[in-house]
XYZ file of C-alpha atoms in Angstrom:
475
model
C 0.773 44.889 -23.943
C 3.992 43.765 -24.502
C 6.793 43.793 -21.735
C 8.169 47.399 -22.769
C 4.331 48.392 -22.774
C 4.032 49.217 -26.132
C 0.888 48.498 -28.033
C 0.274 46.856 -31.048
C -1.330 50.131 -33.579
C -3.115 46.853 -35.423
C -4.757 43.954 -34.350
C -4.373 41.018 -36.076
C -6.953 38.973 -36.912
C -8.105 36.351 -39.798
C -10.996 37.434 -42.060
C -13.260 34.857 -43.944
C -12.582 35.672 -47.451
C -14.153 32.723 -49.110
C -16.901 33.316 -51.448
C -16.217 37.098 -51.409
C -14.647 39.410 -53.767
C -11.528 40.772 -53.602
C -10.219 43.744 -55.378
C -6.593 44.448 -56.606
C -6.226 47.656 -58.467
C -2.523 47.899 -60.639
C -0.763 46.533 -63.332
C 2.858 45.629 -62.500
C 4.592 43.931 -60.139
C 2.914 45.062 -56.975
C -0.169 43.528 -58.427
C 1.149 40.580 -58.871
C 2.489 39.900 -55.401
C -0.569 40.161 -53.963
C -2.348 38.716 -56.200
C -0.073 35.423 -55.387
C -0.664 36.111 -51.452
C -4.273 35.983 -52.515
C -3.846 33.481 -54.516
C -3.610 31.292 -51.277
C -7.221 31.810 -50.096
C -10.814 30.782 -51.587
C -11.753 34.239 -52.278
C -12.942 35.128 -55.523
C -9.921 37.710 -56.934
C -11.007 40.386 -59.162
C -7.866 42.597 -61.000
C -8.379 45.849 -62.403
C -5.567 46.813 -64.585
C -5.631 48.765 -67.591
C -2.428 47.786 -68.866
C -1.495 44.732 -66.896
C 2.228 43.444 -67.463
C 2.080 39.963 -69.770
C 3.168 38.162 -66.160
C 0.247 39.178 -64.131
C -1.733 38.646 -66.990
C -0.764 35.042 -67.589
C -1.135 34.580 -63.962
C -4.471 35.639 -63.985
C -5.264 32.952 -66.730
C -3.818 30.222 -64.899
C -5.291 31.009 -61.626
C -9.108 32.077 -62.558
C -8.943 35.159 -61.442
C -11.233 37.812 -63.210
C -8.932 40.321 -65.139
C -10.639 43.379 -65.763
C -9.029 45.304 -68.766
C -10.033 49.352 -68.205
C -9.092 52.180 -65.718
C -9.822 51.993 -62.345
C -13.660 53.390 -61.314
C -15.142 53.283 -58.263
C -17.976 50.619 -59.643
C -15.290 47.979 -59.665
C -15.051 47.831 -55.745
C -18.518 48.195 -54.776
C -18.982 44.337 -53.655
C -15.701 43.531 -52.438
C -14.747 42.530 -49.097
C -11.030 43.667 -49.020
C -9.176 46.492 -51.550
C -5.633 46.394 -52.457
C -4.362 49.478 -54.314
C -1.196 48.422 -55.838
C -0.889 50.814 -58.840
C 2.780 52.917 -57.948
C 0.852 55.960 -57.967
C 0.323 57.646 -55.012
C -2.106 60.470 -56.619
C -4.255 57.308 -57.794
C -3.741 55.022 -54.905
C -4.997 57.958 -52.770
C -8.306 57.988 -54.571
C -8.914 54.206 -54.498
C -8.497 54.308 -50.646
C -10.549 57.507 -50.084
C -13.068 55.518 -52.503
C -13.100 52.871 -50.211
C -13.819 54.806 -47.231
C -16.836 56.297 -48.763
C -18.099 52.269 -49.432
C -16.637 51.736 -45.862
C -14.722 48.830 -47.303
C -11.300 48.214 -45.489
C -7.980 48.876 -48.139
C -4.648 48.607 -47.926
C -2.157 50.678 -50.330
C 0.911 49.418 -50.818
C 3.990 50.507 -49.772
C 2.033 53.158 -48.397
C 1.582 52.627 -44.319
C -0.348 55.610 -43.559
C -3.249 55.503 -46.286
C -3.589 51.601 -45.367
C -6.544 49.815 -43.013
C -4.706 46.624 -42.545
C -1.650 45.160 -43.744
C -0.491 42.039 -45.312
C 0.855 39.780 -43.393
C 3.999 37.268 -44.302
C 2.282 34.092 -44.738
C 3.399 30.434 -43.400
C 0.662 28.491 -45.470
C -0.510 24.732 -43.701
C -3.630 24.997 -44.590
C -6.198 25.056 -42.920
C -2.990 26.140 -40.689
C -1.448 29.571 -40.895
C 0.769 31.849 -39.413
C 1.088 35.341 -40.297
C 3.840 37.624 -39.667
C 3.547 41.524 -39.730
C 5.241 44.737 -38.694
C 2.567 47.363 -38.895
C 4.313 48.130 -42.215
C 7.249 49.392 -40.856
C 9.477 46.265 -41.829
C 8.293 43.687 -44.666
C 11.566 42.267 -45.136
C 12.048 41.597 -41.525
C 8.522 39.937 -42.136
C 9.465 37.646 -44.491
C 13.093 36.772 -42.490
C 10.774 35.460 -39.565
C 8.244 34.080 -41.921
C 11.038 32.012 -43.756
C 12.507 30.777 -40.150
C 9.205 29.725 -39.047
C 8.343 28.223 -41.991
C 11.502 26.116 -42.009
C 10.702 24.793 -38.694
C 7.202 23.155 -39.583
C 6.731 20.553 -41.128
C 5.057 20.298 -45.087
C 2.964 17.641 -43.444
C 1.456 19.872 -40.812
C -1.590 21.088 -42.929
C -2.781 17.782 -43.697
C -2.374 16.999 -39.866
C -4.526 19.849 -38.953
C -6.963 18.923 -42.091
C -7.280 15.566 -40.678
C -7.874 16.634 -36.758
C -11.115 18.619 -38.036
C -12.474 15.149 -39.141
C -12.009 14.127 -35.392
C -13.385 17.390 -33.896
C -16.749 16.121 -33.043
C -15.964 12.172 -31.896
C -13.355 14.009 -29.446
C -15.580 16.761 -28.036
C -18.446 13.824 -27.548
C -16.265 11.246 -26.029
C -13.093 13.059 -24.500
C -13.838 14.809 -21.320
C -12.700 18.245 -21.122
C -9.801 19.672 -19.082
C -6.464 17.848 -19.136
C -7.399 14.303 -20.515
C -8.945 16.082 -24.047
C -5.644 18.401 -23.909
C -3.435 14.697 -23.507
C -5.288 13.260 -26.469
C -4.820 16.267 -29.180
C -1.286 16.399 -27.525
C -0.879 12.999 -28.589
C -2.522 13.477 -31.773
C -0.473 16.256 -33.220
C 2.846 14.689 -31.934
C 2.743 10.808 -32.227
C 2.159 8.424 -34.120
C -0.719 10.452 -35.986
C 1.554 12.990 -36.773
C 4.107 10.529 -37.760
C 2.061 8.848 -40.040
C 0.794 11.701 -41.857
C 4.866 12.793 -42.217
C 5.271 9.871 -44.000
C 2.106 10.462 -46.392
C 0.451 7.489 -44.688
C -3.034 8.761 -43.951
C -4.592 5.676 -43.643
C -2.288 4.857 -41.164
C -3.061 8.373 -39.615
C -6.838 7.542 -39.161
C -5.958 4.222 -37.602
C -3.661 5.992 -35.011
C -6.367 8.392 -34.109
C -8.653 6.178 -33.927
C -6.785 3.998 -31.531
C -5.830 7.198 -29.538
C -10.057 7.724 -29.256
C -10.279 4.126 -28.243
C -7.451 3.934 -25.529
C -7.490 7.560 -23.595
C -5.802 6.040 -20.634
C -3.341 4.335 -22.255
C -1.040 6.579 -24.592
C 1.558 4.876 -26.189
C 5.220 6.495 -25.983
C 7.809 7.049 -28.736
C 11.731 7.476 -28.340
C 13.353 9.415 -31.029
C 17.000 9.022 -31.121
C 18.374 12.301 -32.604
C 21.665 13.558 -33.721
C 22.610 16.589 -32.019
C 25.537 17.027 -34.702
C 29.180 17.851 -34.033
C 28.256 21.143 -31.477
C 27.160 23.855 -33.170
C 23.059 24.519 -31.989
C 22.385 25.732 -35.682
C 23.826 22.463 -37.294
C 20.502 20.196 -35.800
C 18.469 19.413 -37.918
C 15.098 20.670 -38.140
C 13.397 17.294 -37.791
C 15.781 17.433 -34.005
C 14.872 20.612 -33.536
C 10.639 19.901 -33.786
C 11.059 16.547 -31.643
C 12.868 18.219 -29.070
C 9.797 21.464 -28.735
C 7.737 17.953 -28.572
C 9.538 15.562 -25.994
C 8.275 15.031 -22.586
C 11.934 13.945 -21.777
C 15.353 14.543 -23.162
C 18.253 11.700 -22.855
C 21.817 13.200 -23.504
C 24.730 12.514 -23.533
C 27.792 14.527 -21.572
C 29.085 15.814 -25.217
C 25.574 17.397 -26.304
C 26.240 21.306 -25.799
C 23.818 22.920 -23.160
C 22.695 25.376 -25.993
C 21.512 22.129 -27.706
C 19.783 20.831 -25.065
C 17.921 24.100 -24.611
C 16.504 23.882 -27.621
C 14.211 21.364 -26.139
C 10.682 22.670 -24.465
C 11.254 24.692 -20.813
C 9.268 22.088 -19.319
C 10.917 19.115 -20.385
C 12.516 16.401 -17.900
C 16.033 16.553 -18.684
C 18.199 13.182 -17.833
C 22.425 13.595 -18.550
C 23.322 9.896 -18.958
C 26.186 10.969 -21.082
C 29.996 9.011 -20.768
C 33.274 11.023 -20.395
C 36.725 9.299 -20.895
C 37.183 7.949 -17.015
C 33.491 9.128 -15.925
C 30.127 6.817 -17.299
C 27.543 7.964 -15.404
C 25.567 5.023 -16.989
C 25.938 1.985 -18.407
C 24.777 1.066 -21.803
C 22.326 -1.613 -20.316
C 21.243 1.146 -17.865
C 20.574 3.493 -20.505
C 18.689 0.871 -22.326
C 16.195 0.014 -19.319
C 15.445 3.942 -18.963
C 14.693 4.351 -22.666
C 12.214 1.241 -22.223
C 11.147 2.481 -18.716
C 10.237 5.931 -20.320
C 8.162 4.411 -23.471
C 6.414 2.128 -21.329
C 5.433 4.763 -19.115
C 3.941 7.271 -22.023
C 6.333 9.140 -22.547
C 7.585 10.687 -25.954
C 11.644 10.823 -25.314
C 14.417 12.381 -27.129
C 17.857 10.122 -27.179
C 20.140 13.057 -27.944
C 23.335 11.854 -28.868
C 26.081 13.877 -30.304
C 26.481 13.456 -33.867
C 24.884 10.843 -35.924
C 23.211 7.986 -33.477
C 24.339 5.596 -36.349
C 27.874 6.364 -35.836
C 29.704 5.212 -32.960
C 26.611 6.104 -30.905
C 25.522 2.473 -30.105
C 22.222 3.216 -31.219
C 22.052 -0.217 -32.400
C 21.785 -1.309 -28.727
C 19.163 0.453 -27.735
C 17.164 0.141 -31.102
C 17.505 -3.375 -30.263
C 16.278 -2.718 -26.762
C 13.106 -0.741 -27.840
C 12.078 -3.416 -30.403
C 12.495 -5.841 -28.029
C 9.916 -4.195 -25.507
C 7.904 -3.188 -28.392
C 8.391 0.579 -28.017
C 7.743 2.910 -30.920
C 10.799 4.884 -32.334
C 12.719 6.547 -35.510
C 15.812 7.504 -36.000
C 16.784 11.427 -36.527
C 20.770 11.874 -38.413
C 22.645 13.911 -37.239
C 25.761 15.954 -38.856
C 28.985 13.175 -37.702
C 31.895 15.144 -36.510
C 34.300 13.814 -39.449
C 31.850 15.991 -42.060
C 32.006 18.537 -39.222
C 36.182 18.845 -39.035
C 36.300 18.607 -42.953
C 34.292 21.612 -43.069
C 36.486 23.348 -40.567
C 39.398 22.697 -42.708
C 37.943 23.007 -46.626
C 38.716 19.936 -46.706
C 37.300 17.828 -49.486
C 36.813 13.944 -47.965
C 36.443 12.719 -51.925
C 38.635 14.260 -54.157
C 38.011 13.333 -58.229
C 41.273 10.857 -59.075
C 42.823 11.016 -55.313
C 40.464 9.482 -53.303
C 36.809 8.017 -54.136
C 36.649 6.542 -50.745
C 35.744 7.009 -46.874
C 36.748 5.087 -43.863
C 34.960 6.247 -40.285
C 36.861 4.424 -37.702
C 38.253 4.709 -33.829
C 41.648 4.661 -33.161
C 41.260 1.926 -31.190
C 40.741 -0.467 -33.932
C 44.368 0.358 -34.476
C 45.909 -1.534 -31.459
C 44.873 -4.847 -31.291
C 47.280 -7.556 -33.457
C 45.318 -7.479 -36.294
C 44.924 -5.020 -38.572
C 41.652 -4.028 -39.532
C 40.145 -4.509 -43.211
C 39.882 -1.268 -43.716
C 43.628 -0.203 -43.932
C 44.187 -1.539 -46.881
C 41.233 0.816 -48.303
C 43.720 3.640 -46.993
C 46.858 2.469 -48.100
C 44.969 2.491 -51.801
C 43.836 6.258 -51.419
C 40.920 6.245 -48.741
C 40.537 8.835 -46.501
C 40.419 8.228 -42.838
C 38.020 9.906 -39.946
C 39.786 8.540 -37.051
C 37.125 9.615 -34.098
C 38.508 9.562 -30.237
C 42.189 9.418 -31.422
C 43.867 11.458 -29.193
C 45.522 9.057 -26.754
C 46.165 6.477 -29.474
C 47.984 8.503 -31.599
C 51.030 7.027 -31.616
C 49.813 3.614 -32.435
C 47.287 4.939 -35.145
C 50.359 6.341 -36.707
C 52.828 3.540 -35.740
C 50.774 0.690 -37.145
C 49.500 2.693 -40.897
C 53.566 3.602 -41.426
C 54.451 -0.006 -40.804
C 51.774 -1.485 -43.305
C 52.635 1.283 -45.877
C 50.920 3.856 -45.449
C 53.787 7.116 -46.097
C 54.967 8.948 -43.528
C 54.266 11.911 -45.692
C 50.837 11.686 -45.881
C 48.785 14.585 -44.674
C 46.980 15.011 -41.478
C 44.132 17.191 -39.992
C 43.273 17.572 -36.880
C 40.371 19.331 -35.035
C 39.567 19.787 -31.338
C 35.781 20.546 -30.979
C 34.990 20.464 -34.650
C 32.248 23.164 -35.401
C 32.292 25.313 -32.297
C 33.613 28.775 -32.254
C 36.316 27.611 -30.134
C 37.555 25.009 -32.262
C 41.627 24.612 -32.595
C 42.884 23.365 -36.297
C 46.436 21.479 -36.137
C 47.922 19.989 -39.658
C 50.860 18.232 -40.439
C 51.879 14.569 -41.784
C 51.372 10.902 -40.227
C 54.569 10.974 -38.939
C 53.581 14.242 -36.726
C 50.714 12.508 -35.523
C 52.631 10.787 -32.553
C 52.974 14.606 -31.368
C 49.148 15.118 -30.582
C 48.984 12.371 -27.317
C 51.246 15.393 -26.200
C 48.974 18.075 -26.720
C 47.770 18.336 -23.019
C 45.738 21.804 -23.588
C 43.452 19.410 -26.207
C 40.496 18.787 -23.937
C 37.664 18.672 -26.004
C 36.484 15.674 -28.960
C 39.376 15.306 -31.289
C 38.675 14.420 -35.242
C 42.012 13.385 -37.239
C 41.591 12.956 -41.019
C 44.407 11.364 -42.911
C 45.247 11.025 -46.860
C 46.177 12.189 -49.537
C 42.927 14.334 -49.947
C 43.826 16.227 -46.715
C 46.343 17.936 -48.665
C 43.699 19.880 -50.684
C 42.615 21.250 -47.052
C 42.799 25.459 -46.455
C 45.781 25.742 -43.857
C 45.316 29.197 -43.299
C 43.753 28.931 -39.667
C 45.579 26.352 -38.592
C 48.768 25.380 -36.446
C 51.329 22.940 -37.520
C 50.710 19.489 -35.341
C 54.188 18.988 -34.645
C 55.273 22.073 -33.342
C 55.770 21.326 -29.491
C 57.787 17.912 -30.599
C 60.254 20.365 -32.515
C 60.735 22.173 -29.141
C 61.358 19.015 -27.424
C 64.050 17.966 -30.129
C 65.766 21.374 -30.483
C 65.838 21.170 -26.260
């Protein structure tokens, strides 16, 4: 019962169909649909259609299904194990079913909820995995909407996983004790390096991992993952993030990783904030380093959730390095970086055909040391530039591209929390740019994008950049 105490008016279940007929009875398009649903299975399909459409009949050739050309009659359904009347005729569709009673065969009309036995389910297919998805019949395409989510967030790979794992059935249940040490190892199995492997189409590399996991039950290897949590927005992750974080034993984030994000992760999951805020590092680098070791060392399969991309000012390299070092097992998960995030905000193309065919991701604090970076010149010939954590070094990130160049005229972007419903959109030129150290009520990750490109950005939503320095000069 479920918590409004309503009960389910069918009970699903999965029927063993291989070997065994089954009957569809129609011609058109209905046919055809389940015909492809049963197309999924091992059972032997038989159609009856006495004018089948050219598509179900060419579907019928490619498949092997037996195509029988005449009207329906009740001694086409004697030896079937399921009935599907899919003919669009409810005076005919009514006599298949009552047929079926009389055989006491189960049947399902279509589109017709009260004359049906069972009903088809939406189908997430990983075989031998799968997940079906019903509504009694009262909503199919609210069926397939789940069936499509779900199906999103599994991987292709997990069929072959589940293939391989009845290979191991037997070994585990003879050498794997029951209880909580043979719940570790399939835990283990289905989300480590076995799983990984098989991702990856490695399967002999999948039998050697399970294999090892048979051999060394008390000593589990751990994983980190570091994942891109994108620029904010929960329904930016990717799904790769979102399966590893349902999987981790322990999630690593930093202070900008929205809470929503982090719930994503699995209820029971240890969750460590080792995140850094401008003026407040709750951890060192070398601190967060030690825990990802500490954590791998220890078993444990770890999420490093960073906001963004990990490859993109989010020093992954350190603790890559740290993890290889130790010889902990990890991958790296992209994320969606905050400068494709803002550019979205605005429309705003970051390559634009004969005005800019180039990039530059940088911080504005490459901007104040003596020496300008290499990459100016790239923006002085058309590049645009994704200046991340800019806000307090406006003025210099301006300052220093006017003086080698770079036109005061040359648009600017600018977006606070890039993503998020409450994002705030400022424009103007790089000689407004000084302007935005000003912009006290800015609190949250600023993104500026300069060039010429920026000028093909939509402009609609946003506020001009300068407009508080105006005030000050009219004052």
């Amino acid at each position: 019962m479920t918590r409004s105490g309503t009960k389910l008016t069918a009970f699903p279940v999965f029927m063993r169909v291989e070997g065994r007929f089954v009957v569809i009875v129609g011609n058109g398009a209905e046919a055809l649909a389940k015909a492809r649903l049963l197309g999924q299975s091992s059972a032997d399909l038989v159609i009856v259609a006495d004018a089948p459409e050219p598509e179900l009949t060419a579907w019928a050739t490619e498949n092997s299904a037996r195509l029988i050309h005449a009207p329906y009659d009740a001694r086409y359904i004697g030896k079937a194990a399921l009935i599907f009347a899919a003919t669009d005729d409810e005076a005919l569709d009514t006599r298949i079913v009552a047929d079926a009673h009389a055989l006491r065969i189960p049947v399902n009309a279509v589109d017709r909820p009260a004359l049906c036995d069972f009903y088809t389910p939406a189908l997430v297919n990983r075989a031998p995995l799968a997940i079906a998805i019903g509504t009694e019949g009262a909503g199919p395409v609210l069926a397939q909407m789940v069936r499509a989510r779900i199906d999103r967030m599994l991987s292709p790979s997990l069929g072959a996983l589940a293939g391989l794992a009845t290979q191991y059935r037997d070994a585990v249940e003879r050498l794997v004790p029951r209880g909580l040490p043979r719940r570790r190892f399939w835990k283990a199995f289905f989300t480590g390096e076995t799983a990984r492997a098989t991702e990856r189409g490695d399967l002999a590399a999948a039998r050697r991992s399970a294999s090892s996991l048979l051999a060394a039950l008390d000593d589990q290897p751990g994983h980190v993952a570091l994942v891109g949590a994108g620029p904010g927005a929960e329904d930016l992750l990717t799904l790769r993030a979102q399966r590893l974080l349902m999987e981790a034993d322990v999630i690593v984030h930093d202070a900008l990783v929205p809470d929503a994000v982090i719930a994503m992760g699995r209820r029971d999951a240890e969750r460590i904030g080792v995140g850094k805020r401008k003026g407040c590092h709750s951890k060192t680098q070398a601190e967060i380093n030690a825990l990802l070791v500490e954590l791998g060392r220890d078993g444990r399969r770890v999420v490093r959730l960073k906001s963004g991309d990990p490859l993109i000012f989010g020093r992954a390299g350190e603790e890559m390095a740290a993890l290889r070092e130790a010889g902990i097992s990890y991958e790296v998960v992209p994320g969606v970086t905050a400068a494709f995030a803002a550019a979205a905000d605005f429309e705003l193309p970051l390559t634009l055909r004969g005005v800019a065919s180039s990039l530059v991701l940088t911080t504005g604090h490459d901007l104040k040391g003596d020496t300008l970076p290499d990459w100016a010149s790239l923006a002085l010939s058309g590049a645009t530039v994704a200046v991340y954590m800019g806000r307090s070094v406006a003025a210099d990130v301006a300052g220093r591209l006017i003086d080698a160049g770079l036109s005061p005229d040359t648009a600017v972007a600018v977006v606070e929390n890039a993503s998020l419903e409450g994002r705030r959109l400022l424009h103007g030129t790089l000689a407004d740019l000084p302007s935005l150290a000003r912009r006290s009520e800015l609190t949250g990750p600023v993104m500026t994008l300069i060039g010429d490109a920026v000028a093909g950005a939509n402009f609609e939503r946003s506020g001009a950049l300068a407009t508080l320095e105006k005030q000050l000069e009219r004052a």
